Amino acid sequence: MGPNGETVGIVPTDQALKLAQEADLDLVEIAPMGKPPVCKLMDYGKFKYENAQKAREARRNQTNVVIKEMKLRPKIDAHDYETKKGHVVRFLKAGDKVKITIMFRGREQHRPELGFRLLQKLAEDVEELGFVESSPKQDGRNMIMVLGPHKKKAEAKAEVKAAKEERRAEREAEAAEERAAQAERTSVKPAAQKKERGRSENLDPEIEA
């Protein structure tokens, strides 16, 4: 094959090497198991560089699935529940999956419906951010449910980055306004008014001036 993918045909190896030398290219075997083997004229250094760039770009765009875990007790109080729910909300906003584990102790193991209702309540409270990817299942002393985010990791990262940029722009604008106001206050100073002294007049004609 030629450098642009065109078919050259079956040629002896020495002739193929000569063609590569004349074109100042490399003769690269791309299908060694073919009959006959297939070779291509190319700039092998450029080929390796472009492949490395593509692999690097693919790794950059690859999103790693992260599963966070949150543990609750079936008789959790309202304050602790709100705190735990806040963490779940933060994880889902970041595009991460969340594994919710209800831990049963003692006689609580005979009341699995408590854990089930708690998991249902949590799923309903965060339904705008995530969905039930794995329904509640009993696993020994624990009951497990997995929540998945509605938004992908890359989308969540982009939103977080955009929000940070917006906040930074707002802070910079406020700082610029403050500097401008400060400069205006310092540049405008009230001019000291001098009191003009007029000539004194003698209102008493008997007193000589």
Tab-separated table of C-alpha atoms in Angstrom:
chain	number	residue	atom	x	y	z
A	1	MET	CA	0.000	0.000	0.000
A	2	GLY	CA	1.124	3.513	-0.792
A	3	PRO	CA	1.328	6.383	1.746
A	4	ASN	CA	-2.236	7.509	0.914
A	5	GLY	CA	-3.756	4.032	1.140
A	6	GLU	CA	-3.590	3.345	-2.586
A	7	THR	CA	-2.890	-0.198	-3.737
A	8	VAL	CA	0.573	-0.699	-5.222
A	9	GLY	CA	0.204	-4.382	-5.874
A	10	ILE	CA	2.424	-7.364	-5.157
A	11	VAL	CA	6.087	-6.376	-5.436
A	12	PRO	CA	9.293	-8.050	-4.229
A	13	THR	CA	10.668	-6.956	-0.866
A	14	ASP	CA	13.758	-5.281	-2.322
A	15	GLN	CA	11.599	-3.267	-4.711
A	16	ALA	CA	9.267	-2.240	-1.879
A	17	LEU	CA	12.254	-1.088	0.168
A	18	LYS	CA	13.488	0.906	-2.818
A	19	LEU	CA	10.099	2.592	-3.186
A	20	ALA	CA	10.160	3.498	0.496
A	21	GLN	CA	13.657	4.919	0.213
A	22	GLU	CA	12.744	7.003	-2.838
A	23	ALA	CA	9.700	8.418	-1.017
A	24	ASP	CA	11.757	9.017	2.159
A	25	LEU	CA	9.304	6.828	4.088
A	26	ASP	CA	9.360	3.602	6.099
A	27	LEU	CA	8.126	0.211	4.938
A	28	VAL	CA	5.849	-1.027	7.726
A	29	GLU	CA	4.293	-4.491	7.823
A	30	ILE	CA	0.649	-4.032	8.837
A	31	ALA	CA	-0.731	-7.533	8.129
A	32	PRO	CA	2.035	-10.093	8.643
A	33	MET	CA	-0.367	-13.052	8.511
A	34	GLY	CA	-1.681	-12.141	5.071
A	35	LYS	CA	-0.803	-14.116	1.995
A	36	PRO	CA	1.204	-12.330	0.813
A	37	PRO	CA	1.944	-10.104	3.851
A	38	VAL	CA	0.656	-6.541	3.515
A	39	CYS	CA	3.035	-3.594	3.969
A	40	LYS	CA	2.479	0.135	3.813
A	41	LEU	CA	4.710	3.104	3.035
A	42	MET	CA	4.455	5.596	5.895
A	43	ASP	CA	6.297	7.902	8.240
A	44	TYR	CA	6.525	5.475	11.158
A	45	GLY	CA	7.590	8.133	13.679
A	46	LYS	CA	4.589	10.303	12.801
A	47	PHE	CA	2.343	7.230	12.931
A	48	LYS	CA	3.474	6.370	16.466
A	49	TYR	CA	3.069	9.979	17.608
A	50	GLU	CA	-0.491	10.250	16.264
A	51	ASN	CA	-1.464	6.941	17.875
A	52	ALA	CA	-0.042	8.109	21.220
A	53	GLN	CA	-2.047	11.346	20.931
A	54	LYS	CA	-5.254	9.415	20.217
A	55	ALA	CA	-4.672	7.106	23.184
A	56	ARG	CA	-4.020	10.078	25.467
A	57	GLU	CA	-7.226	11.786	24.301
A	58	ALA	CA	-9.204	8.580	24.847
A	59	ARG	CA	-7.872	8.297	28.412
A	60	ARG	CA	-8.774	11.924	29.063
A	61	ASN	CA	-12.355	11.377	27.917
A	62	GLN	CA	-12.721	8.122	29.818
A	63	THR	CA	-14.861	8.408	32.937
A	64	ASN	CA	-14.135	6.197	35.917
A	65	VAL	CA	-17.209	4.895	37.689
A	66	VAL	CA	-16.948	5.695	41.389
A	67	ILE	CA	-19.267	4.074	43.932
A	68	LYS	CA	-19.618	5.909	47.222
A	69	GLU	CA	-21.081	4.187	50.262
A	70	MET	CA	-23.384	5.518	52.940
A	71	LYS	CA	-24.395	3.477	56.007
A	72	LEU	CA	-27.571	4.051	58.004
A	73	ARG	CA	-29.347	2.453	60.937
A	74	PRO	CA	-33.052	1.544	60.583
A	75	LYS	CA	-33.976	3.740	63.601
A	76	ILE	CA	-31.906	6.762	62.575
A	77	ASP	CA	-33.066	10.091	64.024
A	78	ALA	CA	-34.205	12.980	61.834
A	79	HIS	CA	-31.034	15.081	62.227
A	80	ASP	CA	-28.680	12.233	61.334
A	81	TYR	CA	-30.906	11.310	58.408
A	82	GLU	CA	-30.710	14.823	56.984
A	83	THR	CA	-26.926	14.784	57.362
A	84	LYS	CA	-26.617	11.430	55.583
A	85	LYS	CA	-29.026	12.547	52.881
A	86	GLY	CA	-26.895	15.644	52.328
A	87	HIS	CA	-23.880	13.452	51.615
A	88	VAL	CA	-25.898	11.335	49.179
A	89	VAL	CA	-27.064	14.484	47.384
A	90	ARG	CA	-23.474	15.699	47.091
A	91	PHE	CA	-22.305	12.362	45.669
A	92	LEU	CA	-25.101	12.236	43.099
A	93	LYS	CA	-24.456	15.833	42.038
A	94	ALA	CA	-20.831	14.853	41.405
A	95	GLY	CA	-22.018	12.060	39.099
A	96	ASP	CA	-21.113	9.181	41.444
A	97	LYS	CA	-23.154	6.115	42.274
A	98	VAL	CA	-24.084	5.638	45.918
A	99	LYS	CA	-24.405	2.327	47.723
A	100	ILE	CA	-26.804	2.693	50.642
A	101	THR	CA	-26.404	0.099	53.412
A	102	ILE	CA	-28.924	-0.338	56.224
A	103	MET	CA	-27.258	-2.111	59.163
A	104	PHE	CA	-29.499	-4.242	61.392
A	105	ARG	CA	-28.535	-5.217	64.936
A	106	GLY	CA	-30.120	-7.629	67.366
A	107	ARG	CA	-33.896	-7.759	67.102
A	108	GLU	CA	-33.822	-5.251	64.220
A	109	GLN	CA	-32.992	-8.185	61.927
A	110	HIS	CA	-36.582	-9.374	62.360
A	111	ARG	CA	-37.927	-6.013	61.135
A	112	PRO	CA	-36.567	-5.696	57.571
A	113	GLU	CA	-39.545	-3.532	56.619
A	114	LEU	CA	-37.995	-0.694	58.672
A	115	GLY	CA	-34.937	-0.666	56.447
A	116	PHE	CA	-37.015	-1.040	53.301
A	117	ARG	CA	-39.192	1.963	54.152
A	118	LEU	CA	-36.124	4.043	54.998
A	119	LEU	CA	-34.504	3.226	51.657
A	120	GLN	CA	-37.726	4.068	49.849
A	121	LYS	CA	-37.924	7.423	51.624
A	122	LEU	CA	-34.313	8.252	50.731
A	123	ALA	CA	-34.857	7.307	47.083
A	124	GLU	CA	-37.915	9.576	46.928
A	125	ASP	CA	-36.062	12.464	48.604
A	126	VAL	CA	-33.247	12.425	46.002
A	127	GLU	CA	-35.246	11.357	42.927
A	128	GLU	CA	-34.438	14.642	41.161
A	129	LEU	CA	-30.732	13.774	41.256
A	130	GLY	CA	-30.662	9.966	41.090
A	131	PHE	CA	-32.616	6.807	40.459
A	132	VAL	CA	-32.733	3.350	42.025
A	133	GLU	CA	-30.241	1.335	40.009
A	134	SER	CA	-30.392	-1.703	42.280
A	135	SER	CA	-33.515	-2.298	44.372
A	136	PRO	CA	-33.198	-2.970	48.126
A	137	LYS	CA	-31.936	-6.478	48.826
A	138	GLN	CA	-31.304	-8.275	52.110
A	139	ASP	CA	-27.690	-9.380	52.543
A	140	GLY	CA	-27.266	-11.055	55.920
A	141	ARG	CA	-27.546	-8.366	58.587
A	142	ASN	CA	-27.575	-5.606	55.987
A	143	MET	CA	-29.996	-4.321	53.368
A	144	ILE	CA	-28.392	-2.735	50.296
A	145	MET	CA	-29.671	-0.381	47.613
A	146	VAL	CA	-27.668	1.360	44.857
A	147	LEU	CA	-28.574	4.816	43.548
A	148	GLY	CA	-27.321	5.988	40.176
A	149	PRO	CA	-26.979	9.656	39.133
A	150	HIS	CA	-29.138	11.070	36.364
A	151	LYS	CA	-26.142	12.992	35.014
A	152	LYS	CA	-22.948	11.420	33.787
A	153	LYS	CA	-19.656	12.081	35.540
A	154	ALA	CA	-18.354	14.259	32.699
A	155	GLU	CA	-21.525	16.376	32.699
A	156	ALA	CA	-21.366	16.807	36.471
A	157	LYS	CA	-17.718	17.874	36.293
A	158	ALA	CA	-18.518	20.360	33.542
A	159	GLU	CA	-21.338	21.870	35.610
A	160	VAL	CA	-19.164	22.141	38.711
A	161	LYS	CA	-16.411	23.788	36.686
A	162	ALA	CA	-18.877	26.218	35.086
A	163	ALA	CA	-20.303	27.110	38.507
A	164	LYS	CA	-16.796	27.775	39.864
A	165	GLU	CA	-15.971	29.981	36.869
A	166	GLU	CA	-19.224	31.909	37.359
A	167	ARG	CA	-18.515	32.482	41.059
A	168	ARG	CA	-14.979	33.592	40.294
A	169	ALA	CA	-16.235	36.030	37.638
A	170	GLU	CA	-18.745	37.457	40.123
A	171	ARG	CA	-16.021	37.909	42.756
A	172	GLU	CA	-13.741	39.609	40.233
A	173	ALA	CA	-16.560	41.940	39.134
A	174	GLU	CA	-17.353	42.860	42.742
A	175	ALA	CA	-13.669	43.496	43.445
A	176	ALA	CA	-13.399	45.702	40.335
A	177	GLU	CA	-16.441	47.716	41.410
A	178	GLU	CA	-14.989	48.154	44.887
A	179	ARG	CA	-11.650	49.323	43.472
A	180	ALA	CA	-13.415	51.787	41.173
A	181	ALA	CA	-15.494	53.162	44.045
A	182	GLN	CA	-12.399	53.473	46.212
A	183	ALA	CA	-10.527	55.288	43.468
A	184	GLU	CA	-13.446	57.684	42.997
A	185	ARG	CA	-13.606	58.432	46.727
A	186	THR	CA	-9.897	59.159	46.947
A	187	SER	CA	-9.744	61.318	43.782
A	188	VAL	CA	-12.644	63.627	44.712
A	189	LYS	CA	-11.600	65.713	47.726
A	190	PRO	CA	-13.598	68.737	48.873
A	191	ALA	CA	-11.662	71.895	48.139
A	192	ALA	CA	-10.877	73.961	51.203
A	193	GLN	CA	-12.917	77.077	51.038
A	194	LYS	CA	-11.052	80.214	51.979
A	195	LYS	CA	-12.986	82.901	53.745
A	196	GLU	CA	-12.551	86.225	52.020
A	197	ARG	CA	-11.775	89.013	54.397
A	198	GLY	CA	-13.346	92.304	53.344
A	199	ARG	CA	-12.356	95.755	54.432
A	200	SER	CA	-13.801	96.704	57.811
A	201	GLU	CA	-16.218	99.601	57.747
A	202	ASN	CA	-16.470	102.150	60.522
A	203	LEU	CA	-20.093	102.394	61.430
A	204	ASP	CA	-19.538	105.086	64.098
A	205	PRO	CA	-18.869	108.469	62.433
A	206	GLU	CA	-17.358	109.887	65.634
A	207	ILE	CA	-14.570	107.322	65.587
A	208	GLU	CA	-11.882	108.182	63.189
A	209	ALA	CA	-10.855	105.406	60.909
